[in-house]
Amino acid sequence: MNQSDFLEVVLPFKDKVFRLAKRLLVSREEAEDATQELIFKLWKNKSKIGNYKNVEAFAMTMTKNYCYDRLKSKQASNLTLVHSNYKEKETSLDKKLEYQDSVNQVHQLIEKLPENQKIIIQLRDVEQYDFEEICKMVDMKPTAVRVALSRARKTIREELIKKHNYGVS
């Protein structure tokens, strides 16, 4: 596999790898490092890439594992879950602030979810992977993935309803 073939395979999902790394690691720099490390590992093993049915799913699994390793390492003891992949249309300043506040609330609620639910909601609702791919990436059965996603969404929904109905009888 030459360089152009490699880039043709890897570049389409590079941004997804970055977003997952960004979801799991604290800073943009850490996510960029994780993305670069993943691409380097894939390049080192480019001769084996043809053996994988879904290189993208494999790369996402590698990214998840790399990020978990970084979070467990002593160097990364100050890393926390962060995500800022929200883009908005041109709107008034009031609406922008309101939207940003809502997005921040959702991010904070996602941070409080159990690890599996964080990963699954990122892969499904942000990256829009299908359930079969998510099952392979997180090494879970489809039913378990659906239950974890449902619980994550329900938790977020209930917490948002509590915040919005605060003080209302």
Short mmCIF file of C-alpha atoms in Angstrom, two decimals:
data_model
loop_
_atom_site.label_atom_id
_atom_site.label_comp_id
_atom_site.label_asym_id
_atom_site.label_seq_id
_atom_site.Cartn_x
_atom_site.Cartn_y
_atom_site.Cartn_z
CA MET A 1 0.00 0.00 0.00
CA ASN A 2 1.51 3.30 -1.08
CA GLN A 3 1.00 6.69 0.55
CA SER A 4 -1.86 7.83 -1.69
CA ASP A 5 -3.77 4.56 -1.15
CA PHE A 6 -3.26 4.91 2.60
CA LEU A 7 -4.50 8.50 2.61
CA GLU A 8 -7.50 7.52 0.51
CA VAL A 9 -8.48 4.97 3.16
CA VAL A 10 -7.65 7.01 6.30
CA LEU A 11 -8.53 10.63 5.48
CA PRO A 12 -12.33 10.13 5.24
CA PHE A 13 -12.58 9.21 8.94
CA LYS A 14 -9.71 11.30 10.37
CA ASP A 15 -12.12 13.98 11.65
CA LYS A 16 -14.29 11.37 13.39
CA VAL A 17 -11.21 10.02 15.14
CA PHE A 18 -10.35 13.53 16.27
CA ARG A 19 -13.87 14.20 17.57
CA LEU A 20 -13.92 10.97 19.57
CA ALA A 21 -10.49 11.78 21.02
CA LYS A 22 -11.71 15.30 21.82
CA ARG A 23 -14.75 13.82 23.59
CA LEU A 24 -12.52 11.69 25.78
CA LEU A 25 -9.51 13.95 26.36
CA VAL A 26 -9.37 17.39 27.87
CA SER A 27 -7.75 19.51 25.23
CA ARG A 28 -7.61 20.04 21.52
CA GLU A 29 -3.87 19.41 21.67
CA GLU A 30 -4.37 16.03 23.38
CA ALA A 31 -6.96 15.08 20.77
CA GLU A 32 -4.63 16.15 17.95
CA ASP A 33 -1.83 14.07 19.49
CA ALA A 34 -4.15 11.07 19.77
CA THR A 35 -5.24 11.45 16.14
CA GLN A 36 -1.65 11.77 14.97
CA GLU A 37 -0.62 8.74 17.03
CA LEU A 38 -3.45 6.66 15.57
CA ILE A 39 -2.58 7.61 11.99
CA PHE A 40 1.08 6.83 12.69
CA LYS A 41 0.16 3.38 14.05
CA LEU A 42 -2.02 2.70 11.02
CA TRP A 43 0.81 3.79 8.71
CA LYS A 44 3.30 1.51 10.49
CA ASN A 45 0.91 -1.39 9.94
CA LYS A 46 -0.33 -0.36 6.50
CA SER A 47 0.39 -3.82 5.10
CA LYS A 48 -2.27 -5.27 7.46
CA ILE A 49 -5.00 -2.69 6.73
CA GLY A 50 -6.42 -4.83 3.93
CA ASN A 51 -7.15 -7.58 6.45
CA TYR A 52 -9.81 -5.50 8.22
CA LYS A 53 -13.40 -5.50 7.01
CA ASN A 54 -14.00 -2.00 8.38
CA VAL A 55 -10.84 0.08 8.84
CA GLU A 56 -12.85 2.99 10.22
CA ALA A 57 -14.38 0.90 13.00
CA PHE A 58 -10.96 -0.52 13.79
CA ALA A 59 -9.50 2.99 13.95
CA MET A 60 -12.27 4.19 16.25
CA THR A 61 -11.63 1.24 18.58
CA MET A 62 -7.91 2.02 18.56
CA THR A 63 -8.69 5.66 19.34
CA LYS A 64 -10.96 4.73 22.24
CA ASN A 65 -8.31 2.41 23.69
CA TYR A 66 -5.52 4.96 23.22
CA CYS A 67 -7.58 7.66 24.94
CA TYR A 68 -8.43 5.37 27.84
CA ASP A 69 -4.74 4.57 28.21
CA ARG A 70 -3.93 8.30 28.24
CA LEU A 71 -6.61 8.94 30.85
CA LYS A 72 -5.19 6.18 33.04
CA SER A 73 -1.59 7.37 32.70
CA LYS A 74 0.09 9.45 35.35
CA GLN A 75 0.91 12.15 32.78
CA ALA A 76 -2.76 12.68 32.11
CA SER A 77 -4.03 12.78 35.66
CA ASN A 78 -5.66 16.15 35.00
CA LEU A 79 -7.58 15.16 31.86
CA THR A 80 -11.38 15.24 31.90
CA LEU A 81 -14.13 14.63 29.40
CA VAL A 82 -14.79 17.63 27.17
CA HIS A 83 -16.60 18.13 23.92
CA SER A 84 -17.09 21.25 21.81
CA ASN A 85 -18.14 20.13 18.38
CA TYR A 86 -21.29 22.28 18.20
CA LYS A 87 -21.82 24.63 15.26
CA GLU A 88 -24.70 27.04 14.94
CA LYS A 89 -26.33 29.21 12.29
CA GLU A 90 -26.36 32.99 12.34
CA THR A 91 -28.76 34.03 15.09
CA SER A 92 -29.23 36.86 17.53
CA LEU A 93 -26.83 37.16 20.44
CA ASP A 94 -29.56 36.21 22.92
CA LYS A 95 -30.36 33.04 20.99
CA LYS A 96 -26.67 32.20 20.62
CA LEU A 97 -26.18 32.52 24.36
CA GLU A 98 -29.28 30.44 25.04
CA TYR A 99 -28.16 27.73 22.60
CA GLN A 100 -24.65 27.72 24.02
CA ASP A 101 -26.02 27.43 27.53
CA SER A 102 -28.15 24.45 26.50
CA VAL A 103 -25.21 22.80 24.76
CA ASN A 104 -23.02 23.37 27.82
CA GLN A 105 -25.70 21.81 30.03
CA VAL A 106 -25.82 18.74 27.79
CA HIS A 107 -22.00 18.50 27.84
CA GLN A 108 -22.00 18.68 31.63
CA LEU A 109 -24.67 15.99 31.81
CA ILE A 110 -22.73 13.76 29.40
CA GLU A 111 -19.65 14.17 31.61
CA LYS A 112 -21.58 12.67 34.52
CA LEU A 113 -22.63 9.55 32.58
CA PRO A 114 -20.89 6.21 33.10
CA GLU A 115 -17.97 5.63 30.70
CA ASN A 116 -19.79 3.18 28.38
CA GLN A 117 -22.74 5.55 28.05
CA LYS A 118 -20.40 8.48 27.24
CA ILE A 119 -18.73 6.53 24.45
CA ILE A 120 -21.97 5.14 23.06
CA ILE A 121 -23.78 8.50 23.00
CA GLN A 122 -20.74 10.07 21.30
CA LEU A 123 -20.54 7.36 18.65
CA ARG A 124 -24.28 7.22 17.99
CA ASP A 125 -25.61 10.76 18.44
CA VAL A 126 -22.55 12.81 17.49
CA GLU A 127 -20.65 10.60 15.04
CA GLN A 128 -23.83 8.84 13.83
CA TYR A 129 -22.42 5.34 13.60
CA ASP A 130 -24.91 2.53 13.22
CA PHE A 131 -25.47 0.07 16.04
CA GLU A 132 -23.55 -2.76 14.40
CA GLU A 133 -20.40 -0.63 14.15
CA ILE A 134 -20.77 0.63 17.70
CA CYS A 135 -21.13 -2.95 18.98
CA LYS A 136 -17.81 -3.86 17.38
CA MET A 137 -16.06 -0.74 18.67
CA VAL A 138 -17.15 -1.12 22.29
CA ASP A 139 -17.25 -4.93 22.22
CA MET A 140 -20.83 -5.14 23.46
CA LYS A 141 -23.96 -6.93 22.25
CA PRO A 142 -26.55 -4.88 20.32
CA THR A 143 -29.09 -5.08 23.12
CA ALA A 144 -26.56 -3.78 25.66
CA VAL A 145 -25.63 -0.89 23.35
CA ARG A 146 -29.28 0.07 22.83
CA VAL A 147 -29.99 -0.12 26.56
CA ALA A 148 -26.94 1.99 27.43
CA LEU A 149 -27.87 4.59 24.78
CA SER A 150 -31.47 4.66 25.98
CA ARG A 151 -30.39 5.11 29.59
CA ALA A 152 -27.94 7.87 28.66
CA ARG A 153 -30.58 9.77 26.68
CA LYS A 154 -33.17 9.27 29.43
CA THR A 155 -30.77 10.55 32.10
CA ILE A 156 -29.92 13.64 30.04
CA ARG A 157 -33.59 14.28 29.21
CA GLU A 158 -34.70 13.95 32.84
CA GLU A 159 -31.95 16.25 34.10
CA LEU A 160 -32.75 18.88 31.45
CA ILE A 161 -36.45 18.72 32.35
CA LYS A 162 -35.56 19.17 36.03
CA LYS A 163 -33.44 22.24 35.21
CA HIS A 164 -36.06 23.79 32.93
CA ASN A 165 -38.93 23.18 35.36
CA TYR A 166 -37.04 24.42 38.39
CA GLY A 167 -39.32 26.66 40.44
CA VAL A 168 -42.37 25.88 38.31
CA SER A 169 -45.31 24.26 40.15
#
